[in-house]
mmCIF file of C-alpha atoms and ligand atoms in Angstrom:
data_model
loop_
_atom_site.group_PDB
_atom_site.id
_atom_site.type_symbol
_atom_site.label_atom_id
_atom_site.label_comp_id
_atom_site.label_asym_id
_atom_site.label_seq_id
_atom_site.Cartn_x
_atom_site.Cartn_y
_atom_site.Cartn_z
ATOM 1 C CA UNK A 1 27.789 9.670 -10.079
ATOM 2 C CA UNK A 2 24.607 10.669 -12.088
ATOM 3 C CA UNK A 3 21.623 9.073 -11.339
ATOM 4 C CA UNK A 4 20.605 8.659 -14.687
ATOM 5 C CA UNK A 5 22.185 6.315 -17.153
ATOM 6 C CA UNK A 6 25.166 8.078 -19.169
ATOM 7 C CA UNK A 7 24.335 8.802 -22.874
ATOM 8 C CA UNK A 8 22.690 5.569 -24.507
ATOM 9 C CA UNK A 9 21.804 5.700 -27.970
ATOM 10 C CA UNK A 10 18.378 4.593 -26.667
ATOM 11 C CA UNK A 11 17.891 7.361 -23.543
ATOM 12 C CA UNK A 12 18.748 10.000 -25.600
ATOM 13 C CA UNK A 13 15.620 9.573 -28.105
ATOM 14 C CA UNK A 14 12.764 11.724 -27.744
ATOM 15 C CA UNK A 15 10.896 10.209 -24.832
ATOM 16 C CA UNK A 16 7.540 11.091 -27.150
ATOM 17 C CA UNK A 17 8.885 7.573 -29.176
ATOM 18 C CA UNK A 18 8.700 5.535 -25.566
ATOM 19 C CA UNK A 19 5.187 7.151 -25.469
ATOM 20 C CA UNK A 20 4.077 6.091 -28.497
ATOM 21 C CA UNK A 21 5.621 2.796 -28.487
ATOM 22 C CA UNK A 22 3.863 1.733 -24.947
ATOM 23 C CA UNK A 23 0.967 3.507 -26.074
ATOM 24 C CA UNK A 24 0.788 1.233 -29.441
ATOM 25 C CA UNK A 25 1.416 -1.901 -27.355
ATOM 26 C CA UNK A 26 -1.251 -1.314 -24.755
ATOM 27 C CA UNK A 27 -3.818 -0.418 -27.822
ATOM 28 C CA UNK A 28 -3.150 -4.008 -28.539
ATOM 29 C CA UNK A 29 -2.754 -5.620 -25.042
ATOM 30 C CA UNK A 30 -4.373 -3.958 -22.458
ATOM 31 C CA UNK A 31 -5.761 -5.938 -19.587
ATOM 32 C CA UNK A 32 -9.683 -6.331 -19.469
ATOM 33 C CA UNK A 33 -10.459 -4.959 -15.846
ATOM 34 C CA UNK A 34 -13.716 -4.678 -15.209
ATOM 35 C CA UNK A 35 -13.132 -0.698 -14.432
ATOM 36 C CA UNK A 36 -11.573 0.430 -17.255
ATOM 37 C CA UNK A 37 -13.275 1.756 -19.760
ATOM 38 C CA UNK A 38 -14.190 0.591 -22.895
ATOM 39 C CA UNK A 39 -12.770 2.348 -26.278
ATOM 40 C CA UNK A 40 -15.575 5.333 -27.262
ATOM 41 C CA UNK A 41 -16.699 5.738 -23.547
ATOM 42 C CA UNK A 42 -16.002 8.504 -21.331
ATOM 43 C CA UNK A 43 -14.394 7.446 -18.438
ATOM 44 C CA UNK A 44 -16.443 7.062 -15.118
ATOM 45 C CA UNK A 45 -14.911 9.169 -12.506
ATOM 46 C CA UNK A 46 -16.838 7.230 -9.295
ATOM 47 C CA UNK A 47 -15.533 3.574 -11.034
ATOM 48 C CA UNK A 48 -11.932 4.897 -11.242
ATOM 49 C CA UNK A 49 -12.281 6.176 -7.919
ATOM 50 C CA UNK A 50 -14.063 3.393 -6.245
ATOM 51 C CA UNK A 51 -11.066 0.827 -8.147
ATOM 52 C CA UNK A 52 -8.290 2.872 -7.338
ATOM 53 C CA UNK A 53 -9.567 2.930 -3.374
ATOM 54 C CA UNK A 54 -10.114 -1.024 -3.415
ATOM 55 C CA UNK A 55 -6.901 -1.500 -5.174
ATOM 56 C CA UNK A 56 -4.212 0.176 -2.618
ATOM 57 C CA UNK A 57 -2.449 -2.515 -1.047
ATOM 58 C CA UNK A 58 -4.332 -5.331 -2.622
ATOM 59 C CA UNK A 59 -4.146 -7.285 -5.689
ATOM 60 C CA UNK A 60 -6.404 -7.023 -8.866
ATOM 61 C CA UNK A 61 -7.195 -10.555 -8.330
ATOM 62 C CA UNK A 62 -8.897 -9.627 -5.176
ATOM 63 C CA UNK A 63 -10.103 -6.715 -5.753
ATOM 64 C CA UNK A 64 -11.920 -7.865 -8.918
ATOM 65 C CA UNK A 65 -15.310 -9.549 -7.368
ATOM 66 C CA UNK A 66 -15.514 -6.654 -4.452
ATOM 67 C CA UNK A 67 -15.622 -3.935 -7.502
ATOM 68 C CA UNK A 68 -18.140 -5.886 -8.877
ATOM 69 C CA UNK A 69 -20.284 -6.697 -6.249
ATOM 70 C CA UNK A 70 -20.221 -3.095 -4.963
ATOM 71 C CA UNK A 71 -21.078 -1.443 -8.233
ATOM 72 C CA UNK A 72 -23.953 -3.461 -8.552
ATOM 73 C CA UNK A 73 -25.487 -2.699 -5.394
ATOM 74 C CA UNK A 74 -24.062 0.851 -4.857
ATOM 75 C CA UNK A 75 -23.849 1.896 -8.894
ATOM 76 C CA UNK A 76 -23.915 5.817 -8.258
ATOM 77 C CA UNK A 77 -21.658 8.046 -5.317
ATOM 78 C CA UNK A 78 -24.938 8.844 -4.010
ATOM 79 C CA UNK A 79 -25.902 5.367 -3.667
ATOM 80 C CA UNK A 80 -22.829 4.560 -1.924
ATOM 81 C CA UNK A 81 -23.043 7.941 0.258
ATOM 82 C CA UNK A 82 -26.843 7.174 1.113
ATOM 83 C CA UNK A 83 -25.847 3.356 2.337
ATOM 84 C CA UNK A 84 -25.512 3.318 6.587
ATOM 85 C CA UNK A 85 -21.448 2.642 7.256
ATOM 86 C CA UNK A 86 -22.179 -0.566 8.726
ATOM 87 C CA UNK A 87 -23.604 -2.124 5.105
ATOM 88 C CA UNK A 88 -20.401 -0.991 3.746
ATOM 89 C CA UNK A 89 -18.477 -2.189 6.183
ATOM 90 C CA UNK A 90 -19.375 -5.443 6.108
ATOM 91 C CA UNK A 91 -19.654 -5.497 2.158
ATOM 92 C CA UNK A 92 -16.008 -4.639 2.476
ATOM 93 C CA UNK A 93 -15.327 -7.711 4.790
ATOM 94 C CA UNK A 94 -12.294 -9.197 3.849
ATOM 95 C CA UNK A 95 -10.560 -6.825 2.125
ATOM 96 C CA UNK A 96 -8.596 -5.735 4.928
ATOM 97 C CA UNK A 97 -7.437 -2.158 5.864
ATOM 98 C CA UNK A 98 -10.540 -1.551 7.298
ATOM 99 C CA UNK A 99 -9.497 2.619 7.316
ATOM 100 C CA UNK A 100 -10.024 2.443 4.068
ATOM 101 C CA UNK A 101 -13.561 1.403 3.575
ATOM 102 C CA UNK A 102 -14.493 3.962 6.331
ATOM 103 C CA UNK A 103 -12.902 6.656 4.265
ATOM 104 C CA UNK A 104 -14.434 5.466 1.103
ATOM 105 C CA UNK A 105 -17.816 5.944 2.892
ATOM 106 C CA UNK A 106 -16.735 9.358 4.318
ATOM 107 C CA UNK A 107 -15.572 10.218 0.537
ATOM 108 C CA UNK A 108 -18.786 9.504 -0.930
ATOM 109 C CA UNK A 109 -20.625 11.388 1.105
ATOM 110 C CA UNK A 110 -18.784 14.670 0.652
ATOM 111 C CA UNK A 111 -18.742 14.281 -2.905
ATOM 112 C CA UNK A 112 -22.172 13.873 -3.110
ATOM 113 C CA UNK A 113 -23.259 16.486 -0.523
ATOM 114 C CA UNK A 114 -20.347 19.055 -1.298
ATOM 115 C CA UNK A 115 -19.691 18.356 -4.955
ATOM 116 C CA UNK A 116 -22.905 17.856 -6.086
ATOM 117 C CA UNK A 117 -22.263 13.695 -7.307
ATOM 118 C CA UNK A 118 -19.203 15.265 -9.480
ATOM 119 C CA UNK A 119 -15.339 14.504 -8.558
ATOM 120 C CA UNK A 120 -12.825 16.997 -8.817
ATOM 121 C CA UNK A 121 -10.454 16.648 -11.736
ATOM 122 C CA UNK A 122 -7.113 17.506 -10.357
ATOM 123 C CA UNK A 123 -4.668 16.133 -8.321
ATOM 124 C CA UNK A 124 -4.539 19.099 -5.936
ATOM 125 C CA UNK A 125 -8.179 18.998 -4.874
ATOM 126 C CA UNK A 126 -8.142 15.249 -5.277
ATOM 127 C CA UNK A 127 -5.504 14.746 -2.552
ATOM 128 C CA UNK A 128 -7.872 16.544 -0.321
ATOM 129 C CA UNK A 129 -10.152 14.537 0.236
ATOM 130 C CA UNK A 130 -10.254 10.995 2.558
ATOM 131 C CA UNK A 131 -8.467 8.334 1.890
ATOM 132 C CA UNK A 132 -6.794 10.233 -1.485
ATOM 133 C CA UNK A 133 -3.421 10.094 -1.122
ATOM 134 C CA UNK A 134 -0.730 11.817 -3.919
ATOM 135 C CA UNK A 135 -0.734 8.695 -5.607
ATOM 136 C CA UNK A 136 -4.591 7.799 -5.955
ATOM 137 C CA UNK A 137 -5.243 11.449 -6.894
ATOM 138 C CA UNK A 138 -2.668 11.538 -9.717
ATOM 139 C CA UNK A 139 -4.261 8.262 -10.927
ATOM 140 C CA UNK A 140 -7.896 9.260 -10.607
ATOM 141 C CA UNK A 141 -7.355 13.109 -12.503
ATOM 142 C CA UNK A 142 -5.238 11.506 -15.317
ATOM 143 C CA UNK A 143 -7.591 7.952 -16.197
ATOM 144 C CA UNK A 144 -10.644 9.573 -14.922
ATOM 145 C CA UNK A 145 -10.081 13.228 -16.424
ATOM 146 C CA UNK A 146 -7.277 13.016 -18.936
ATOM 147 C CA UNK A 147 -5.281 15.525 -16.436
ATOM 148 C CA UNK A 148 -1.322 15.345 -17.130
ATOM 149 C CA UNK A 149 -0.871 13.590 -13.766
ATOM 150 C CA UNK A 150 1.606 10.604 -13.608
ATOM 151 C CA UNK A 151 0.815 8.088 -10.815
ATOM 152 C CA UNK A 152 3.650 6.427 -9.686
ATOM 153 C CA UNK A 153 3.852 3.886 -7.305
ATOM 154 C CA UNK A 154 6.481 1.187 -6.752
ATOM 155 C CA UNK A 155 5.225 -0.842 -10.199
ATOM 156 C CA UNK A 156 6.215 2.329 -11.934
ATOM 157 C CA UNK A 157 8.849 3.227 -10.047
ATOM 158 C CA UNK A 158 10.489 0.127 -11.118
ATOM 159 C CA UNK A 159 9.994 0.192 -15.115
ATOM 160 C CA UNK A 160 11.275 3.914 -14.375
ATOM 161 C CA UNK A 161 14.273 2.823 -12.833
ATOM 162 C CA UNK A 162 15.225 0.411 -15.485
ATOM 163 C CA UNK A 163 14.338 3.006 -18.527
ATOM 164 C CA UNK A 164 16.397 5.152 -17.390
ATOM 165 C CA UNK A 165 19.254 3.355 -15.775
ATOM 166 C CA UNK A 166 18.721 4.947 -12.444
ATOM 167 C CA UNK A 167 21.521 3.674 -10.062
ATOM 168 C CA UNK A 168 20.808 5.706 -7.095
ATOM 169 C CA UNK A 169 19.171 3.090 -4.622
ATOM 170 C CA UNK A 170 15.511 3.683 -3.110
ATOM 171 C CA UNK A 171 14.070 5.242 -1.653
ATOM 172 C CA UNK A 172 16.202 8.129 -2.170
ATOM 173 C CA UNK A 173 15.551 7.756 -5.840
ATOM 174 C CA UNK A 174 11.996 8.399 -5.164
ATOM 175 C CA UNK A 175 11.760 12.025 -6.336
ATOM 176 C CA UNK A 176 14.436 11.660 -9.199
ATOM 177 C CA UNK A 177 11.737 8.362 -10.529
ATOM 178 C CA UNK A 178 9.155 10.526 -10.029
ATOM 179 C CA UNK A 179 10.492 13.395 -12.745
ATOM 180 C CA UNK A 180 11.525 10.908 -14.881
ATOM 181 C CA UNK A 181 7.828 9.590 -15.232
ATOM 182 C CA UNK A 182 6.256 13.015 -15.113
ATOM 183 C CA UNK A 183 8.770 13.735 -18.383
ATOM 184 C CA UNK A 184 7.906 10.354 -19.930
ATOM 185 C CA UNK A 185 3.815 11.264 -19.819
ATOM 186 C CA UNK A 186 2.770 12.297 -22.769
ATOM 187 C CA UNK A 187 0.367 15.443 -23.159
ATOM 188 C CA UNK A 188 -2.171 13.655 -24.641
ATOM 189 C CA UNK A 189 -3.760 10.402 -22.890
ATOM 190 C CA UNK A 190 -2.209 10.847 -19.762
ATOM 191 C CA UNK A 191 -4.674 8.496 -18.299
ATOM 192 C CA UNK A 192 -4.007 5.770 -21.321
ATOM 193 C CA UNK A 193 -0.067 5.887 -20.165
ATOM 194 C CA UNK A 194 -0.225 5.497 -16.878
ATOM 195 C CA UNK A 195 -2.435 2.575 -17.575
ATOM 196 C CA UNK A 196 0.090 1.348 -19.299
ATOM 197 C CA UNK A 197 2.808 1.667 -17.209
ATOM 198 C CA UNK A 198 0.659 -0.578 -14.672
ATOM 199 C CA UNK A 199 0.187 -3.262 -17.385
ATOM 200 C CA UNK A 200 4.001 -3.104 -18.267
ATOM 201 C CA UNK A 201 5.293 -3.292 -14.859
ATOM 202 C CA UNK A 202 2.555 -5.969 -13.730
ATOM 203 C CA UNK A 203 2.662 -8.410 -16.939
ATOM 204 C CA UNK A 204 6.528 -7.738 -17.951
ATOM 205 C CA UNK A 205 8.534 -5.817 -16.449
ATOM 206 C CA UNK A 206 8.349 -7.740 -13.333
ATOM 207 C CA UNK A 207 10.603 -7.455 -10.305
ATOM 208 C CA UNK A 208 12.725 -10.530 -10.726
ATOM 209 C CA UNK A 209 12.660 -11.644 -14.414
ATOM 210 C CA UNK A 210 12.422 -8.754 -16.945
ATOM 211 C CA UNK A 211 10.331 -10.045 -20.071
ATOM 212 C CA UNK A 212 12.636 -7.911 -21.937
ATOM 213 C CA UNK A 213 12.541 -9.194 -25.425
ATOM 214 C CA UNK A 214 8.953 -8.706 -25.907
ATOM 215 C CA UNK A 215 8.577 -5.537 -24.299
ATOM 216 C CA UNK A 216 7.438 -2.775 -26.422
ATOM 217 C CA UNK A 217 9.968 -0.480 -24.252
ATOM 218 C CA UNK A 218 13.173 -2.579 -25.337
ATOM 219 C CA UNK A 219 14.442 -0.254 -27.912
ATOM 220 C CA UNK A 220 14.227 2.688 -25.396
ATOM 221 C CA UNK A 221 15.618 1.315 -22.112
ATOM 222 C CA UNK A 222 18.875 1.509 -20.733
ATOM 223 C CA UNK A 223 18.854 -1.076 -18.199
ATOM 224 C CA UNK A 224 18.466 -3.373 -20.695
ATOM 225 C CA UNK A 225 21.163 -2.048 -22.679
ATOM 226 C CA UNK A 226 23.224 -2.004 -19.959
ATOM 227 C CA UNK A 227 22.375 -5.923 -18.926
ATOM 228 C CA UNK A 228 21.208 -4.438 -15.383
ATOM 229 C CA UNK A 229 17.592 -5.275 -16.208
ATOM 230 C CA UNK A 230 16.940 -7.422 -13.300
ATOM 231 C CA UNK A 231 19.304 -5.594 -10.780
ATOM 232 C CA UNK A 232 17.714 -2.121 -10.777
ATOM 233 C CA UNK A 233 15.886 -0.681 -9.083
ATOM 234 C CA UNK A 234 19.046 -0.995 -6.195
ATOM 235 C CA UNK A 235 17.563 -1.090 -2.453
ATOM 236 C CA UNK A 236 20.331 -0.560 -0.135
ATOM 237 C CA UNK A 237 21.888 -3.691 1.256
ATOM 238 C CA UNK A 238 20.446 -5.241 4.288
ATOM 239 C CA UNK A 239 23.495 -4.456 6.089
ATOM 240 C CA UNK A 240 23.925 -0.398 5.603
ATOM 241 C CA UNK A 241 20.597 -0.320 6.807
ATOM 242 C CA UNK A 242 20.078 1.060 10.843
ATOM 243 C CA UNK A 243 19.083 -1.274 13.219
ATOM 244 C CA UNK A 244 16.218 -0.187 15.227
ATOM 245 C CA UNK A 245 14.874 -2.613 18.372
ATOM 246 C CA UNK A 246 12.085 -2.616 20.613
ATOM 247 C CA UNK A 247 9.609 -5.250 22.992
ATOM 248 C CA UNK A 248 6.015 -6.324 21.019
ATOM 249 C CA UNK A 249 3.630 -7.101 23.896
ATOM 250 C CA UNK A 250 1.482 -9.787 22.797
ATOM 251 C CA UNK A 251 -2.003 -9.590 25.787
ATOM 252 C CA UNK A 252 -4.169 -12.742 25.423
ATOM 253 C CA UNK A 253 -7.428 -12.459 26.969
ATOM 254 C CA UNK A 254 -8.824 -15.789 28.879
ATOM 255 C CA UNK A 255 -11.501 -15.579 26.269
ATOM 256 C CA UNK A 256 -9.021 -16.323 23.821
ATOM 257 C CA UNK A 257 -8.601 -12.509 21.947
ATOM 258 C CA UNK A 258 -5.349 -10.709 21.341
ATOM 259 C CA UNK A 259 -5.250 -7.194 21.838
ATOM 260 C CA UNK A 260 -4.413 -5.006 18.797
ATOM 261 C CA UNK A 261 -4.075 -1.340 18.227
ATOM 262 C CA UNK A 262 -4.248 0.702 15.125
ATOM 263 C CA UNK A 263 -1.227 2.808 13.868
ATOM 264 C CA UNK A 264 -1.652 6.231 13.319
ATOM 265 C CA UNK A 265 -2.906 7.033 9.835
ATOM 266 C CA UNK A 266 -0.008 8.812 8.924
ATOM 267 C CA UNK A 267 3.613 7.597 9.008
ATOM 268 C CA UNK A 268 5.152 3.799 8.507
ATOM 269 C CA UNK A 269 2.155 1.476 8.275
ATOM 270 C CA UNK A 270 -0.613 4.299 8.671
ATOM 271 C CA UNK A 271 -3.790 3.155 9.622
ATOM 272 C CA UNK A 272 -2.876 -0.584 9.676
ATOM 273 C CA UNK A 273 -2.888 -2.946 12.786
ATOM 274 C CA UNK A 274 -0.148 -3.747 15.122
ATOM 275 C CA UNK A 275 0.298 -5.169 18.662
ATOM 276 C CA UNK A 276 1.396 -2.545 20.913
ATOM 277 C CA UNK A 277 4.809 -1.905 21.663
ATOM 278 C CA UNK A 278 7.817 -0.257 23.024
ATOM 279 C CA UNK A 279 9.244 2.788 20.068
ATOM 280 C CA UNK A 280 11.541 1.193 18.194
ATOM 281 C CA UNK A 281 14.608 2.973 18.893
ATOM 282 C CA UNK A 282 18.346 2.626 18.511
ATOM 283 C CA UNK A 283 18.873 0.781 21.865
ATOM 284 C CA UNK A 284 16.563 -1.007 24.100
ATOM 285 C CA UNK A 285 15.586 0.807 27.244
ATOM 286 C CA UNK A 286 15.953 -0.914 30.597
ATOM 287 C CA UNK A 287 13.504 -4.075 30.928
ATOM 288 C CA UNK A 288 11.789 -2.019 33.929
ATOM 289 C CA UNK A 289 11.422 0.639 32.428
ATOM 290 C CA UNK A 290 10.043 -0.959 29.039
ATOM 291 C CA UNK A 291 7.421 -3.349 30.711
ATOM 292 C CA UNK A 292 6.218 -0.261 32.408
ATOM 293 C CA UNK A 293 4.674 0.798 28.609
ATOM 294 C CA UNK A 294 2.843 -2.408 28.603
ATOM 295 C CA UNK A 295 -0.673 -2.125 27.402
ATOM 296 C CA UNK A 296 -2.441 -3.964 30.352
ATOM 297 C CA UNK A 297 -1.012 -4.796 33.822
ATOM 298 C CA UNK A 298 -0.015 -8.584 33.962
ATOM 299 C CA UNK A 299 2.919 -11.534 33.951
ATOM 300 C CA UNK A 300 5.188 -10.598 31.506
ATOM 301 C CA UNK A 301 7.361 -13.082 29.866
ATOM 302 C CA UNK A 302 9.979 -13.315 27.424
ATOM 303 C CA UNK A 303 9.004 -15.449 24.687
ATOM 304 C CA UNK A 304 12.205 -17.388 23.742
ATOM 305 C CA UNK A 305 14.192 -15.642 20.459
ATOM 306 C CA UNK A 306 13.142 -12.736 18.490
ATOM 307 C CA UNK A 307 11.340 -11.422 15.433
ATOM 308 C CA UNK A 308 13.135 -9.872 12.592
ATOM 309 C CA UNK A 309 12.035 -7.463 9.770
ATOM 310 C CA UNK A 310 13.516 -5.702 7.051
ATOM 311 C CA UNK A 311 12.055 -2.656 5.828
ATOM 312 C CA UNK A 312 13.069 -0.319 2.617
ATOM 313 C CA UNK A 313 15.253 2.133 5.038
ATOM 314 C CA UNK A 314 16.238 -0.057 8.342
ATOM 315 C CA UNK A 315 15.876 -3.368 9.814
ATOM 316 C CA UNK A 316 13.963 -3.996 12.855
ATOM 317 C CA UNK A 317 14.205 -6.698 15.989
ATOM 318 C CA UNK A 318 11.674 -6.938 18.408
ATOM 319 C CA UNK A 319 11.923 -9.172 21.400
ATOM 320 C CA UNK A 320 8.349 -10.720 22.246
ATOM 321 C CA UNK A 321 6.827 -10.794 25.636
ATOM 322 C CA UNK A 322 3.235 -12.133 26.521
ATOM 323 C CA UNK A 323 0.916 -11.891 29.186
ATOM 324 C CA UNK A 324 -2.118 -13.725 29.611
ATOM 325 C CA UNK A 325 -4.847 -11.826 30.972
ATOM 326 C CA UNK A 326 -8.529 -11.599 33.059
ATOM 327 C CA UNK A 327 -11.498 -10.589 30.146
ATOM 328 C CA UNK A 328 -11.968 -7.477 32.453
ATOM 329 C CA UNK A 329 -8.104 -6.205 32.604
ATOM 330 C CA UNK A 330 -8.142 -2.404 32.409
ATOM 331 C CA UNK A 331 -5.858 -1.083 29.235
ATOM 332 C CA UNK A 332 -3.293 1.029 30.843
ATOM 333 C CA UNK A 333 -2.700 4.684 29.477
ATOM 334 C CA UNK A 334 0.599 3.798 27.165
ATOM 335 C CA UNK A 335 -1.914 1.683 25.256
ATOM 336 C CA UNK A 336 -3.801 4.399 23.617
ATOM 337 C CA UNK A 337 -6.974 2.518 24.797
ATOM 338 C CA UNK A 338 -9.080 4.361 21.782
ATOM 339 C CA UNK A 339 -6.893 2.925 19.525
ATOM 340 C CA UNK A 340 -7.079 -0.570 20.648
ATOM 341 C CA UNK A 341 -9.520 -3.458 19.972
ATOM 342 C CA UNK A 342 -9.662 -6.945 21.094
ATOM 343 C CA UNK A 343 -9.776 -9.432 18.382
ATOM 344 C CA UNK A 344 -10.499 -13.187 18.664
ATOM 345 C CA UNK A 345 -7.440 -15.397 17.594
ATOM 346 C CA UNK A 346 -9.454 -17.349 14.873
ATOM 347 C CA UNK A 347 -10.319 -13.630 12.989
ATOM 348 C CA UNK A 348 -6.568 -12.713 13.030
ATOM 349 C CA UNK A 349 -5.900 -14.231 9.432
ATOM 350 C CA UNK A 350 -8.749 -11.308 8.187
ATOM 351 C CA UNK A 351 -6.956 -8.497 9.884
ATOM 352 C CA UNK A 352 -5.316 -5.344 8.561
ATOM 353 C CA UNK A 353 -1.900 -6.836 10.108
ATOM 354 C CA UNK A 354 1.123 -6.095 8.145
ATOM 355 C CA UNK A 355 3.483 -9.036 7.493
ATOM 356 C CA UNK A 356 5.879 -7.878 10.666
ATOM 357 C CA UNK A 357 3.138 -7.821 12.619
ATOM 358 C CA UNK A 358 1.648 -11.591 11.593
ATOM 359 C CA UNK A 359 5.282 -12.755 12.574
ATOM 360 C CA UNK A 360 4.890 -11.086 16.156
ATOM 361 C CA UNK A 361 1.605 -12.437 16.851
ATOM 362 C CA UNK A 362 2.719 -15.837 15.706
ATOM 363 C CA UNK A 363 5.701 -15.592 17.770
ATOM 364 C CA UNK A 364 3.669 -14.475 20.545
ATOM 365 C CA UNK A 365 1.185 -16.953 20.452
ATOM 366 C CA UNK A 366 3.167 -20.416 19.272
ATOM 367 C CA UNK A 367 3.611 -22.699 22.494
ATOM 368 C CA UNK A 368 6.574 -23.261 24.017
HETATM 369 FE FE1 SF4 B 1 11.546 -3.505 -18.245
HETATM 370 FE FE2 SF4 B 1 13.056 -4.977 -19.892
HETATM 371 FE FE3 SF4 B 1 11.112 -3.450 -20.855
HETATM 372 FE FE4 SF4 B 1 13.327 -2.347 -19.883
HETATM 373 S S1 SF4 B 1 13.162 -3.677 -21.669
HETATM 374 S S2 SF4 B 1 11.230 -1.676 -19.498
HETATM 375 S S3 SF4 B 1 13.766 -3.726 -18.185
HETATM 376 S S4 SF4 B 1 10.862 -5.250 -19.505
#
């Protein structure tokens, strides 16, 4: 079967008329975010940068007063590059993803020592520097530099999906969604579109309810055609998806701190928080064998049931065992001491913990 939508009257129009149609709407409708820049202004490269940073895996809502407060202390790269790491840090406080903030630092600094103050304006060279991943970079050369670059994360991916019909399930569908928006973009205002395909996907074409009949893209899209509006994109059912398994080895100091470890940066969860474990395999090793890849030396126990998790290409189950521990315990070599960090229960909430992570520290920790 095609992954794109057989011939629809709308699909088959020249995508330059979805262009202009989502480009006339978001003349008219645009959000007001305090980094975008207003009509007759050229565009800010270290704003758009310093946004798009703040924004990866966190909401406008909460991103809005951190942009704000750190543009008015730190208005220039340089200022932000000449501020010690430790201001920044704690400015960023909150925020989570703590990797991030470093990076941003790390950023600045090269750009203003390197660059002289002045981003590069293409994805290519944008995606080498820290904490610029594809995604950031396509979004910072086209809104920053007008580049033909077409960000696309899962917002996009989704309006994508359901202009086109696309009825191959993700994530396989990644690269196919990710041609389809690159043909969509329009050679002029490449930065304008994309910010539109973020307002469209945030404000109405949103995951469960479609605002289809006032969306400027109804004439053009085939999901809605097709009534599959709300279904697409597909995400392969729970069940087709591999089971993986593992032990989560929740250590709690006497002084009342867990001990977490940050993931590699690249990779499932890079750079984010997680209490050490076993791999997460196709079939649990023997228990011997998989306490001996506990983080600290200790008393072990199974904490009753098990977590669950469902991710976009398997499901996971991890059994939970906890240990409490002396403040000086020794963290054994499968811990990856460098990696680890002991944080105080109360200061959990404000960690870079992904949600399967939260449940295995709450599993870990609830009394029995
Ligand atoms: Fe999304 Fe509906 Fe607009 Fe299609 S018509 S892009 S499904 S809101």
């Amino acid at each position: 079967m095609s992954n794109v939508a057989k011939a629809q009257p709308a699909a088959t129009e020249p995508r330059s008329n979805a262009a202009r149609d989502l480009l006339e709407w978001w003349d008219r409708e645009r959000r007001d975010l305090p980094w975008r820049t207003p009509a007759g202004r050229a565009p800010d490269a270290y704003r758009i940068w310093l946004s798009e940073i703040m924004l990866q895996q966190t909401t406008v809502k909460a991103v809005i007063p951190y942009y704000e407060r750190f543009l008015a202390r730190w208005p220039t790269v340089e200022a932000l590059a000449a501020a010690p790491l430790e201001e920044v840090l704690a400015a960023w406080a909150g925020l989570g993803y703590y990797s991030r903030a470093r990076n941003l630092h790390k950023c600045a600094k090269l750009i203003a020592e390197a660059h002289a103050g002045h981003f590069p304006s293409t994805p290519a060279e944008l995606v080498r520097l820290p904490g610029i991943g594809p995604y950031t970079a396509a979004a910072i050369a086209a809104i920053a530099f007008g580049a033909p670059a077409t960000p696309v994360d899962g917002n996009i991916e989704r309006v994508v999906a359901r202009l086109f019909a696309v009825r191959e399930p993700l994530p396989a569908a990644k690269p196919t969604l990710r041609r389809l928006a690159s043909g969509l973009t329009p050679p002029a205002r490449a930065g304008d579109f994309a910010q539109a395909l973020m307002d469209l996907g945030a404000g109405l074409c949103t995951p469960k309810r479609p605002s289809c009949l006032v969306c400027p893209l109804q004439g053009h899209c085939a999901a809605h055609a097709e009534g599959l509006a709300a279904h697409l994109p597909l995400k392969p059912s729970k069940a087709d998806r591999p089971l993986r398994v593992g032990l989560a080895f929740v250590a709690l100091r006497e002084d009342g701190t867990v001990l977490l470890r940050r993931r590699p940066e690249a990779g499932l969860l890079g750079g984010m928080l997680e209490v050490p474990s076993t791999a997460w395999s196709d079939a649990l090793p023997p228990l011997d064998q998989a306490l001996r890849a506990a983080p600290v030396h200790g008393q072990w126990w199974a904490v009753p049931g098990s977590v669950a998790h469902t991710f976009t290409h398997f499901r996971l189950e991890l059994l939970v065992y906890r240990a409490v521990v002396p403040n000086e315990v020794p963290l054994t070599f499968w811990a990856d001491p460098q990696r680890c960090r002991w944080v105080p229960r109360r200061s959990l909430n404000a960690e870079a913990l992904p949600s399967v992570m939260r449940k295995v520290v709450a599993h870990g920790l609830k009394e029995q």
